[in-house]
mmCIF file of C-alpha atoms in Angstrom:
data_model
loop_
_atom_site.group_PDB
_atom_site.id
_atom_site.type_symbol
_atom_site.label_atom_id
_atom_site.label_comp_id
_atom_site.label_asym_id
_atom_site.label_seq_id
_atom_site.Cartn_x
_atom_site.Cartn_y
_atom_site.Cartn_z
ATOM 1 C CA MET Z 1 141.370 40.278 0.986
ATOM 2 C CA LYS Z 2 139.459 42.713 -1.191
ATOM 3 C CA LYS Z 3 140.618 43.572 -4.672
ATOM 4 C CA CYS Z 4 142.060 47.025 -5.316
ATOM 5 C CA ASN Z 5 139.640 49.354 -7.028
ATOM 6 C CA ILE Z 6 140.407 51.466 -10.086
ATOM 7 C CA TYR Z 7 141.245 54.577 -8.064
ATOM 8 C CA ILE Z 8 143.985 52.829 -6.113
ATOM 9 C CA LEU Z 9 145.421 51.240 -9.240
ATOM 10 C CA LEU Z 10 145.540 54.549 -11.122
ATOM 11 C CA GLY Z 11 147.071 56.251 -8.095
ATOM 12 C CA ILE Z 12 149.815 53.663 -7.856
ATOM 13 C CA LEU Z 13 150.438 53.914 -11.597
ATOM 14 C CA LEU Z 14 150.770 57.703 -11.508
ATOM 15 C CA SER Z 15 152.945 57.642 -8.408
ATOM 16 C CA SER Z 16 155.184 54.933 -9.809
ATOM 17 C CA THR Z 17 155.901 56.939 -12.963
ATOM 18 C CA PHE Z 18 157.556 59.675 -10.885
ATOM 19 C CA PRO Z 19 160.961 57.936 -10.520
ATOM 20 C CA TYR Z 20 161.074 57.363 -14.267
ATOM 21 C CA ILE Z 21 160.232 60.925 -15.273
ATOM 22 C CA ASN Z 22 162.486 62.268 -12.533
ATOM 23 C CA ARG Z 23 165.507 60.890 -14.392
ATOM 24 C CA PHE Z 24 164.834 63.146 -17.379
ATOM 25 C CA ASN Z 25 165.676 66.788 -16.850
ATOM 26 C CA SER Z 26 163.464 67.897 -19.729
ATOM 27 C CA VAL Z 27 160.250 67.281 -17.759
ATOM 28 C CA PRO Z 28 159.165 70.410 -15.846
ATOM 29 C CA ASP Z 29 158.730 70.299 -12.085
ATOM 30 C CA PHE Z 30 155.048 71.204 -12.473
ATOM 31 C CA ILE Z 31 154.367 67.994 -14.421
ATOM 32 C CA LYS Z 32 156.281 65.938 -11.862
ATOM 33 C CA GLY Z 33 154.261 67.475 -9.034
ATOM 34 C CA LEU Z 34 151.031 66.934 -10.955
ATOM 35 C CA PHE Z 35 151.765 63.219 -11.304
ATOM 36 C CA ILE Z 36 152.599 62.823 -7.612
ATOM 37 C CA GLY Z 37 149.639 64.911 -6.417
ATOM 38 C CA ALA Z 38 147.132 63.141 -8.649
ATOM 39 C CA GLY Z 39 148.537 59.754 -7.628
ATOM 40 C CA ILE Z 40 148.275 60.466 -3.918
ATOM 41 C CA GLY Z 41 144.804 61.960 -4.350
ATOM 42 C CA LEU Z 42 143.534 58.934 -6.257
ATOM 43 C CA MET Z 43 144.960 56.563 -3.667
ATOM 44 C CA ILE Z 44 143.192 58.485 -0.879
ATOM 45 C CA ILE Z 45 139.873 58.361 -2.781
ATOM 46 C CA GLY Z 46 140.380 54.630 -3.365
ATOM 47 C CA ILE Z 47 141.031 53.944 0.312
ATOM 48 C CA TYR Z 48 138.000 56.042 1.293
ATOM 49 C CA SER Z 49 135.774 54.208 -1.193
ATOM 50 C CA LYS Z 50 136.513 50.828 0.358
ATOM 51 C CA ASN Z 51 134.536 51.724 3.485
ATOM 52 C CA HIS Z 52 132.123 54.414 2.280
ATOM 53 C CA ASP Z 53 129.630 54.980 -0.521
ATOM 54 C CA ILE Z 54 130.969 57.297 -3.221
ATOM 55 C CA SER Z 55 128.002 57.202 -5.588
ATOM 56 C CA LYS Z 56 127.528 60.988 -5.227
ATOM 57 C CA PHE Z 57 131.131 61.495 -6.326
ATOM 58 C CA LYS Z 58 130.612 59.243 -9.341
ATOM 59 C CA MET Z 59 127.427 61.084 -10.373
ATOM 60 C CA CYS Z 60 129.139 64.462 -9.981
ATOM 61 C CA LYS Z 61 132.036 63.251 -12.139
ATOM 62 C CA TYR Z 62 129.602 61.871 -14.735
ATOM 63 C CA ASN Z 63 127.649 65.152 -14.884
ATOM 64 C CA LEU Z 64 130.860 67.169 -15.172
ATOM 65 C CA PHE Z 65 132.052 65.101 -18.135
ATOM 66 C CA ASN Z 66 128.651 65.457 -19.798
ATOM 67 C CA LYS Z 67 128.810 69.260 -19.413
ATOM 68 C CA VAL Z 68 132.357 69.483 -20.728
ATOM 69 C CA PHE Z 69 131.952 67.153 -23.698
ATOM 70 C CA GLY Z 70 128.357 68.163 -24.496
ATOM 71 C CA GLN Z 71 126.563 64.854 -24.455
#
């Protein structure tokens, strides 16, 4: 059995925080939806990356961070 990659682990972490933040009424619905959407999206990318090459995605992400943070 293959190990879970970082995308799947982060997706599970974000999705698992939803029941905890759902108990507090002070958290806006937008933030709750953001956590669930990002979690599901990361899990889908993680599942896709198990069978396919995502080096283009990684380079695009790297270039985006370099543009934003100016390095």
